[in-house]
mmCIF file of C-alpha atoms (C1' of nucleotides) in Angstrom:
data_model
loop_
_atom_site.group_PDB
_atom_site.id
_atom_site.type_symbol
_atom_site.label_atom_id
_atom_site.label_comp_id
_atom_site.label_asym_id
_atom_site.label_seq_id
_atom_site.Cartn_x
_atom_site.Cartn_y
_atom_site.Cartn_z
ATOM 1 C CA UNK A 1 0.000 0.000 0.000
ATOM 2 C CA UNK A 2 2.449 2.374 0.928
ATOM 3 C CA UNK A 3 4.478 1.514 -1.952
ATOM 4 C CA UNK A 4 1.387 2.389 -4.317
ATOM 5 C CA UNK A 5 1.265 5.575 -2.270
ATOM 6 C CA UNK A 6 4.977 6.418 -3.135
ATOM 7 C CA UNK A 7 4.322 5.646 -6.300
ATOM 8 C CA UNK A 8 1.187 7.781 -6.698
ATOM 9 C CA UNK A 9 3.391 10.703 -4.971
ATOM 10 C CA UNK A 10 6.253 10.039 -7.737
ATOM 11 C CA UNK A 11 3.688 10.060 -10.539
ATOM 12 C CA UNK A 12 2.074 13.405 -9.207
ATOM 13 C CA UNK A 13 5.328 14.797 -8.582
ATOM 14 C CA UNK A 14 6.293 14.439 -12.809
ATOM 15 C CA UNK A 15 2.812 15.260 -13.515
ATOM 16 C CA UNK A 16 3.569 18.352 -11.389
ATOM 17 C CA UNK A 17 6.742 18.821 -13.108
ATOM 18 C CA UNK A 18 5.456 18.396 -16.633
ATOM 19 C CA UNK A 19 2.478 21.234 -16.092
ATOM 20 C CA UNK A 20 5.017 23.180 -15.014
ATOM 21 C CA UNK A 21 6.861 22.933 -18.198
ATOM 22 C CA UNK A 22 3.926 23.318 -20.197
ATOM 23 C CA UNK A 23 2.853 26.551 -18.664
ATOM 24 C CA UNK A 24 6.734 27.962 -19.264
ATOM 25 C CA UNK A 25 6.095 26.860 -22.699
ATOM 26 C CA UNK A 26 2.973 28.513 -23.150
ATOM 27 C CA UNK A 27 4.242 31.807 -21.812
ATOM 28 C CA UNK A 28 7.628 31.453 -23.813
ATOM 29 C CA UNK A 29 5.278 30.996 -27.089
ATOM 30 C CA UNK A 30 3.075 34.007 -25.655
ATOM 31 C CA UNK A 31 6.285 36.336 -25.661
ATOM 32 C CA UNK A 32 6.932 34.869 -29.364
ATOM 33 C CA UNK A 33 3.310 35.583 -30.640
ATOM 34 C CA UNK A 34 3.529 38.816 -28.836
ATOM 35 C CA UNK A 35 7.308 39.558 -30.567
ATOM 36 C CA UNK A 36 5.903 38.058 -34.100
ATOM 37 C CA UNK A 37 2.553 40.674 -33.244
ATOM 38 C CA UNK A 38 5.185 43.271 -32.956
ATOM 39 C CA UNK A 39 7.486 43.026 -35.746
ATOM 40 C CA UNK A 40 4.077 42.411 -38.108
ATOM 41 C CA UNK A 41 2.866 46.273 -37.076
ATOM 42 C CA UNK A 42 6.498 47.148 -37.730
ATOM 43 C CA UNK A 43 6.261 46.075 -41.353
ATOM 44 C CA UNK A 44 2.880 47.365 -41.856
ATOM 45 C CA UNK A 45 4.374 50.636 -40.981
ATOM 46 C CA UNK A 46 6.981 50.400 -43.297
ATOM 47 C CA UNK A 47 9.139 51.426 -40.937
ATOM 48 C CA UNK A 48 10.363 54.465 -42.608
ATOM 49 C CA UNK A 49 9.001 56.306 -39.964
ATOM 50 C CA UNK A 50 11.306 54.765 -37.200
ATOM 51 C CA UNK A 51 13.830 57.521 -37.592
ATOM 52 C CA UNK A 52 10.993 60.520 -38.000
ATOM 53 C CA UNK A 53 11.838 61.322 -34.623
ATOM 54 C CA UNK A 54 15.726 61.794 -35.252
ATOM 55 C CA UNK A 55 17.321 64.467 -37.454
ATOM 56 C CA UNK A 56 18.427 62.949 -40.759
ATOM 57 C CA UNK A 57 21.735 63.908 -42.904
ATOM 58 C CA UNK A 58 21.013 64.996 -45.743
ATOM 59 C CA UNK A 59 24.829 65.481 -46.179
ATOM 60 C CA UNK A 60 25.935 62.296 -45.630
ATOM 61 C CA UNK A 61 22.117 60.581 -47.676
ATOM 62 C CA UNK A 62 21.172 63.040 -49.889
ATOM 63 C CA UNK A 63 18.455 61.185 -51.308
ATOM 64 C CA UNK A 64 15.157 62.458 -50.877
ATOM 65 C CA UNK A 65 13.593 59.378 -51.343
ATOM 66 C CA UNK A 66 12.383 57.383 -49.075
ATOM 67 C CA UNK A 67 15.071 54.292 -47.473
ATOM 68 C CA UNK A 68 14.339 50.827 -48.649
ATOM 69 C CA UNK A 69 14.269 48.833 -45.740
ATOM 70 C CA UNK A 70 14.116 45.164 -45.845
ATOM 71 C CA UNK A 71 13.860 42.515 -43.022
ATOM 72 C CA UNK A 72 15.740 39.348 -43.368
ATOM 73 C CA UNK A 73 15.236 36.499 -40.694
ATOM 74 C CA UNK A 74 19.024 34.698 -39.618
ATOM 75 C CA UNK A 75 19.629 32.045 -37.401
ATOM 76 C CA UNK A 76 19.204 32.993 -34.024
ATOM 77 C CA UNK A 77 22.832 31.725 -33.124
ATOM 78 C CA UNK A 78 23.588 33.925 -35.890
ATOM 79 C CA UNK A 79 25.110 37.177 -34.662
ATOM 80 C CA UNK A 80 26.212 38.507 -37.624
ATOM 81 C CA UNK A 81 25.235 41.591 -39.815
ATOM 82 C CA UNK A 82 25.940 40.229 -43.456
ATOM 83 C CA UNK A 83 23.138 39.763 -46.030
ATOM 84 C CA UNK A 84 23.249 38.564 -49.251
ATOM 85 C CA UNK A 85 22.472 41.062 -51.379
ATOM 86 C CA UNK A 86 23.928 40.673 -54.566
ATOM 87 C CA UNK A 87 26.512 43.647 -54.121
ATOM 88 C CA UNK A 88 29.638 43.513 -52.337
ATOM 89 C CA UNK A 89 29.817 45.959 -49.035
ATOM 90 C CA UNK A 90 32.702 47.389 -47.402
ATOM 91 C CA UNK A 91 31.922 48.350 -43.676
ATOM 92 C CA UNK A 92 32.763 51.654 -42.491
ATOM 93 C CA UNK A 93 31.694 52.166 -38.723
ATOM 94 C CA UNK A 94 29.475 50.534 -36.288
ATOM 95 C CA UNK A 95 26.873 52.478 -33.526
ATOM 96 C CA UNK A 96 25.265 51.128 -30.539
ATOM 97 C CA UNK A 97 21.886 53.384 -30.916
ATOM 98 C CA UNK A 98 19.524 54.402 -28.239
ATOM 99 C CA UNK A 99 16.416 52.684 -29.035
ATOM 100 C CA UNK A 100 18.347 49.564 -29.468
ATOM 101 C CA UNK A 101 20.903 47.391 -27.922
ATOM 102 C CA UNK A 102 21.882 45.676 -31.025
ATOM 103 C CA UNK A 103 24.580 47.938 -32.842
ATOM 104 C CA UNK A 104 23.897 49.370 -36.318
ATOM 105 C CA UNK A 105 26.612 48.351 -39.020
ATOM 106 C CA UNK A 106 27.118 51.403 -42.101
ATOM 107 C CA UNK A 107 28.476 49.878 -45.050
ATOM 108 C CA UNK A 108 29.037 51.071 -48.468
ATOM 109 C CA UNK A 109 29.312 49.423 -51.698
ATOM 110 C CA UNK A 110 32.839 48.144 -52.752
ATOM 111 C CA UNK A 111 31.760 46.948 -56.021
ATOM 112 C CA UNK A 112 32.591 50.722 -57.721
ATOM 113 C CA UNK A 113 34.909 53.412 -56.377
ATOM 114 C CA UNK A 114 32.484 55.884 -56.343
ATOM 115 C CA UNK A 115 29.526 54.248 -56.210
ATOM 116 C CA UNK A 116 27.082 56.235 -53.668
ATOM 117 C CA UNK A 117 25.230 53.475 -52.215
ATOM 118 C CA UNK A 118 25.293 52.450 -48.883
ATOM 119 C CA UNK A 119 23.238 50.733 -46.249
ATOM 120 C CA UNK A 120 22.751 50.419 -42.229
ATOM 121 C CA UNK A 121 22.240 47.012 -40.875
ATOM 122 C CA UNK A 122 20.823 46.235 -37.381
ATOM 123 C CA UNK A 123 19.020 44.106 -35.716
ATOM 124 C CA UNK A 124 15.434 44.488 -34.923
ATOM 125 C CA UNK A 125 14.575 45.902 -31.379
ATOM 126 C CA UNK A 126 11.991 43.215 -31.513
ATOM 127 C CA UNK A 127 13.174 40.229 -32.284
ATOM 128 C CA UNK A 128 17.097 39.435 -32.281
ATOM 129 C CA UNK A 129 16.990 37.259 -35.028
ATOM 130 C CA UNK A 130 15.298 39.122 -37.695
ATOM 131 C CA UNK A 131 18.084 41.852 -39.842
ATOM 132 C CA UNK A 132 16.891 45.234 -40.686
ATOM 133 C CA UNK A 133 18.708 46.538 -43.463
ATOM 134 C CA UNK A 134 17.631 50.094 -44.693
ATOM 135 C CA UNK A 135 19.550 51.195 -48.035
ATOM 136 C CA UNK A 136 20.661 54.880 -48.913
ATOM 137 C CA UNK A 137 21.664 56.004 -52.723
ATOM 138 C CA UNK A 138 21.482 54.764 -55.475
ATOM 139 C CA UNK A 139 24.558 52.418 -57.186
ATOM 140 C CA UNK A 140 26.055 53.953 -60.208
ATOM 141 C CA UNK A 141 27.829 50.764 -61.886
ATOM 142 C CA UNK A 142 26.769 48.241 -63.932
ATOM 143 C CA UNK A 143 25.169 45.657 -61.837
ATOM 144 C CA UNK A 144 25.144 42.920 -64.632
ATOM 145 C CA UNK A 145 27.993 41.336 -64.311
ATOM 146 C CA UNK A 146 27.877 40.257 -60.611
ATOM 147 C CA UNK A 147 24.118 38.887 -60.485
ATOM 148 C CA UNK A 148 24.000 35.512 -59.120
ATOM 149 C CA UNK A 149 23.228 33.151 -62.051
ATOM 150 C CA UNK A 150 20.007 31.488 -61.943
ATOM 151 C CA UNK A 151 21.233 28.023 -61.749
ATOM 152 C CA UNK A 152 22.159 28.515 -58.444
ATOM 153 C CA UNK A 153 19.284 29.969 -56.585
ATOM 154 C CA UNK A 154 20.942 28.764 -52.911
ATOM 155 C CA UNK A 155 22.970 32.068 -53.197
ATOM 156 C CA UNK A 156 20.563 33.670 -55.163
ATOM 157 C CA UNK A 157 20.275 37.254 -53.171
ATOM 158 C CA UNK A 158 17.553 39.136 -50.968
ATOM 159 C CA UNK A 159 14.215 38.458 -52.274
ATOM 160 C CA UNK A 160 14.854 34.814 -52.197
ATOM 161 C CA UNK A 161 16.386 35.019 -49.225
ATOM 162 C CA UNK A 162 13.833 36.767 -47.388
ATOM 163 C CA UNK A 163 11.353 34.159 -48.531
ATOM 164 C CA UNK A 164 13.445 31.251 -47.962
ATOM 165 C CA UNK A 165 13.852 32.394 -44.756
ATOM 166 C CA UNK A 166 10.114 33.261 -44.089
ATOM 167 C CA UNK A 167 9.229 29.741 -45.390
ATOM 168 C CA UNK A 168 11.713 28.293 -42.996
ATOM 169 C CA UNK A 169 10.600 30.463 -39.751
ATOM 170 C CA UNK A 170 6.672 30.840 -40.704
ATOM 171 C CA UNK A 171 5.896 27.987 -42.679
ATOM 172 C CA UNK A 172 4.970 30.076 -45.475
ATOM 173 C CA UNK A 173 4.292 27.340 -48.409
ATOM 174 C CA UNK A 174 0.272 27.852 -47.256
ATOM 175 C CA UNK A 175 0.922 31.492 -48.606
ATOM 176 C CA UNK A 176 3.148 30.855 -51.674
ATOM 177 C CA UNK A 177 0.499 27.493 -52.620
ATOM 178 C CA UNK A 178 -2.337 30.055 -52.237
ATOM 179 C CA UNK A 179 -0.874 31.606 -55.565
ATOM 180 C CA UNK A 180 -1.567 34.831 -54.545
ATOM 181 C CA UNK A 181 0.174 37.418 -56.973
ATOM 182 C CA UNK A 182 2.345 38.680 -55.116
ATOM 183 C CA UNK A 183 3.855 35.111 -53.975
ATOM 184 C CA UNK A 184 3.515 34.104 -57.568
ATOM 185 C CA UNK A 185 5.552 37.554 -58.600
ATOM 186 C CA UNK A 186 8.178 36.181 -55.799
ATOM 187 C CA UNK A 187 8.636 32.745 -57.233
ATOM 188 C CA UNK A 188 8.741 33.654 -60.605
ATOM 189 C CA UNK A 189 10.974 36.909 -59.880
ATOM 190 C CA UNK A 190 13.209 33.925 -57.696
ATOM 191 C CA UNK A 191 13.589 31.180 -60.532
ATOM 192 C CA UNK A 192 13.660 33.835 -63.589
ATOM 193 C CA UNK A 193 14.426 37.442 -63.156
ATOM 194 C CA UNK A 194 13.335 37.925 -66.822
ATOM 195 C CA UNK A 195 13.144 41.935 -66.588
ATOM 196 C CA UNK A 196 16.654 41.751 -64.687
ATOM 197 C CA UNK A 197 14.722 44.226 -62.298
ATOM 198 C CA UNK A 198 16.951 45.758 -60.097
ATOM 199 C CA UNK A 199 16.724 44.497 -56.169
ATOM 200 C CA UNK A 200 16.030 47.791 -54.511
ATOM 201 C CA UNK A 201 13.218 48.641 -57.336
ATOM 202 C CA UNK A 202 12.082 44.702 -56.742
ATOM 203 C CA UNK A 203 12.216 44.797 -53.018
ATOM 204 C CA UNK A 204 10.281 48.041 -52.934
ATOM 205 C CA UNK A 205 7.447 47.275 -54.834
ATOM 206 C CA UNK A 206 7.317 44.432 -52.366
ATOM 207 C CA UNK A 207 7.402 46.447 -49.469
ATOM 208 C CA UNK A 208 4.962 48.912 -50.875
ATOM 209 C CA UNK A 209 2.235 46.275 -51.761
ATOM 210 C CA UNK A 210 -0.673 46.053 -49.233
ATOM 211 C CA UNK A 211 -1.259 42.805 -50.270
ATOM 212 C CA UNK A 212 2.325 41.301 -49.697
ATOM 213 C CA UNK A 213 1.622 42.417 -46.088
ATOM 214 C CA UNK A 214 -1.942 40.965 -46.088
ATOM 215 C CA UNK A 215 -0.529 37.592 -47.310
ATOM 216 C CA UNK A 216 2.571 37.386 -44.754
ATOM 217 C CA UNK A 217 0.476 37.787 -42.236
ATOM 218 C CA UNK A 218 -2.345 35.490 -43.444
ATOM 219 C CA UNK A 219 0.414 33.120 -43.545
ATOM 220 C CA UNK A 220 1.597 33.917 -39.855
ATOM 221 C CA UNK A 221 -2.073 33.533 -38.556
ATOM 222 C CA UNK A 222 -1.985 30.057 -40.616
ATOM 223 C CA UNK A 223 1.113 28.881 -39.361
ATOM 224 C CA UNK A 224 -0.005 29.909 -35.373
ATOM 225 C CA UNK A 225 -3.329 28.217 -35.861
ATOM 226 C CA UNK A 226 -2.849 25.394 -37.957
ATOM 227 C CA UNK A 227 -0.702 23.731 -36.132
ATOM 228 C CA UNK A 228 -1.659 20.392 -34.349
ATOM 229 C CA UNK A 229 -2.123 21.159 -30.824
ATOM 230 C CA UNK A 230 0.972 19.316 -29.283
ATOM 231 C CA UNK A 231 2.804 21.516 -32.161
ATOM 232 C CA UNK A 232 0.956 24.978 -31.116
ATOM 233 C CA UNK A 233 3.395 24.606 -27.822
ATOM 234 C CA UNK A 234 6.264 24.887 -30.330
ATOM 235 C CA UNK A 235 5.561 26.785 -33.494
ATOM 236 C CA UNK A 236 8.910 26.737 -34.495
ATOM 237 C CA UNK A 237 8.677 30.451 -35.670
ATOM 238 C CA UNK A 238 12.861 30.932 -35.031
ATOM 239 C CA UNK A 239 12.011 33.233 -32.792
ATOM 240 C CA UNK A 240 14.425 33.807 -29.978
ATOM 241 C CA UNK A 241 14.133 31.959 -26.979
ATOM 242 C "C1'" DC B 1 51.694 43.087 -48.017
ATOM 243 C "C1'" DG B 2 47.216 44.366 -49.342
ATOM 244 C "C1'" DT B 3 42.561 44.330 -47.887
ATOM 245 C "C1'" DC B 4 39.078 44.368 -44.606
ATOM 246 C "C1'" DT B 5 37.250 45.081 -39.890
ATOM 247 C "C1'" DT B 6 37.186 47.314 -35.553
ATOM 248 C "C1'" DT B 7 36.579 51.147 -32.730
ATOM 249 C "C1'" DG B 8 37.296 55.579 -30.565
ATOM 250 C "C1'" DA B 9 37.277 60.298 -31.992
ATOM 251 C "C1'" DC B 10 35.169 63.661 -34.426
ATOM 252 C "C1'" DC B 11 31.526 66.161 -37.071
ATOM 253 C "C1'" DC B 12 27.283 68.326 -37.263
ATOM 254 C "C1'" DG B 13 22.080 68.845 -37.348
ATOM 255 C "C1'" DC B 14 18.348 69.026 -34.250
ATOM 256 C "C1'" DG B 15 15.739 69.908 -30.069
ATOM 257 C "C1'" DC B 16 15.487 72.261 -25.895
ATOM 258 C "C1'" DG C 1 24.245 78.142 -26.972
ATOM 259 C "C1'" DC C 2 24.611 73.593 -25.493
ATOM 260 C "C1'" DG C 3 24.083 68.752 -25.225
ATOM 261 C "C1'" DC C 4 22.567 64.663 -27.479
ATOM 262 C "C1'" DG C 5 23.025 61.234 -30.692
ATOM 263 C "C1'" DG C 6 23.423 59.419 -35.484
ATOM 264 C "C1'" DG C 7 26.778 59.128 -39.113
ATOM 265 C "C1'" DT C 8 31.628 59.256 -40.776
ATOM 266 C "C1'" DC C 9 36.600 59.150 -40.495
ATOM 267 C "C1'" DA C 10 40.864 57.050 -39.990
ATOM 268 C "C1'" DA C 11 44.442 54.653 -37.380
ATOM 269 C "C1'" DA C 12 45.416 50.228 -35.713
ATOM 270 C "C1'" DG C 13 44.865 45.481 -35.739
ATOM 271 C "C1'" DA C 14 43.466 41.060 -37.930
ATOM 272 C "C1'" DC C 15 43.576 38.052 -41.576
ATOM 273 C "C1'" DG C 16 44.585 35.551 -45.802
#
DNA sequence: CGTCTTTGACCCGCGC
DNA sequence: GCGCGGGTCAAAGACG
């Protein structure tokens, strides 16, 4: 009897144990919903208005128009600032800003000597594992001759990337197999750039189109409540621990 | 040895 | 006018 007790007591004491993990594991994927919540206003925004607050240079980006900024999701082990872009960057300084504890990295593009491009890569203040990378300028060299080929779209450069890495982190295949047209524009834009449209021009007609957004984040709400219920503890959206 | 990265100093526009 | 803070410079170090 008392060894049924004991046993009883053991069997309590893991069933103790294991609600205890499961409630750390809901609240861990409640911070990640609540991150993922986050960083889907910040894109709706565009952004662009992060810095509204903060005088720009004009000197130093002389461009009146508006940054590009892209978002590009990296391992979370991955503490580097590199993205590839298609262009080859030389880095110039690196700022710890205010509103974020992640330093900013200013590069500039290598691939001409006076090329004025340049861009400022950091990691999102809401999630550590998703790049920011807001371009300045505009490059003044032929870009043909260093475009990836497509026969090898592994290194193929941002759009793919970002949606490779979107597929990875948000199971995003229910979006591209909905053949929406902006996920068909990606695809085809991924396995035949026939217009040889530049990346910035692509990129921004991405970020510009409501429906992109609209999509991304149907495919968000998919992956979150699609999942099978012992899965829904661990959605797998590569978002920081 | 050349190229690239790091990093502290400096510049300068903006808000108060 | 002054301080803050983002952006750039440039010397030094790292690396292949």
């Amino acid at each position: 009897m008392d060894q049924k007790v004991s046993t009883l007591e053991v069997e309590l004491q893991h069933v103790k144990e294991e609600n205890n993990a499961l409630r750390l594991m809901l609240e861990d994927q409640r911070r990640k919903y609540k991150n993922l919540q986050s960083y889907l206003l910040e894109i709706k925004n565009n952004v662009h208005n992060l810095d509204t607050n903060k005088r720009t240079r004009l000197k130093e980006f002389p461009t009146a128009k508006k940054p590009l900024q892209v978002y590009v999701r990296t391992h979370p082990n991955d503490d580097s600032l590199i993205i590839k872009d298609g262009y080859e960057w030389r880095k110039y300084g690196q700022k710890v800003t205010k509103d974020n504890a992640s330093p900013r990295a200013y590069f500039r593009c290598s691939m001409a000597p006076n090329c004025s491009a340049k861009k400022k890569v950091q990691r999102s203040v809401y999630d550590r594992s998703i790049i920011v990378a807001t371009y300045d300028g505009e490059h003044n060299h032929d870009d043909e001759s260093f475009l990836p080929s497509s026969s090898t779209p592994k290194d193929s450069f941002l759009p793919l990337t970002i949606i490779q890495n979107y597929k990875e982190a948000l199971n995003i295949d229910h979006a591209l197999s909905t053949n929406k047209k902006p996920c068909k524009d990606i695809m085809d834009y991924g396995n035949n750039n026939k217009n040889n449209m530049k990346i910035e021009e692509y990129v921004s007609s991405l970020m510009n189109d409501p429906e992109f957004t609209v999509t991304i984040a149907e495919a968000v709400a998919h992956s979150i409540i699609a999942q099978p219920k012992q899965q829904c503890l661990n959605l797998n959206l590569g978002l920081p621990q």
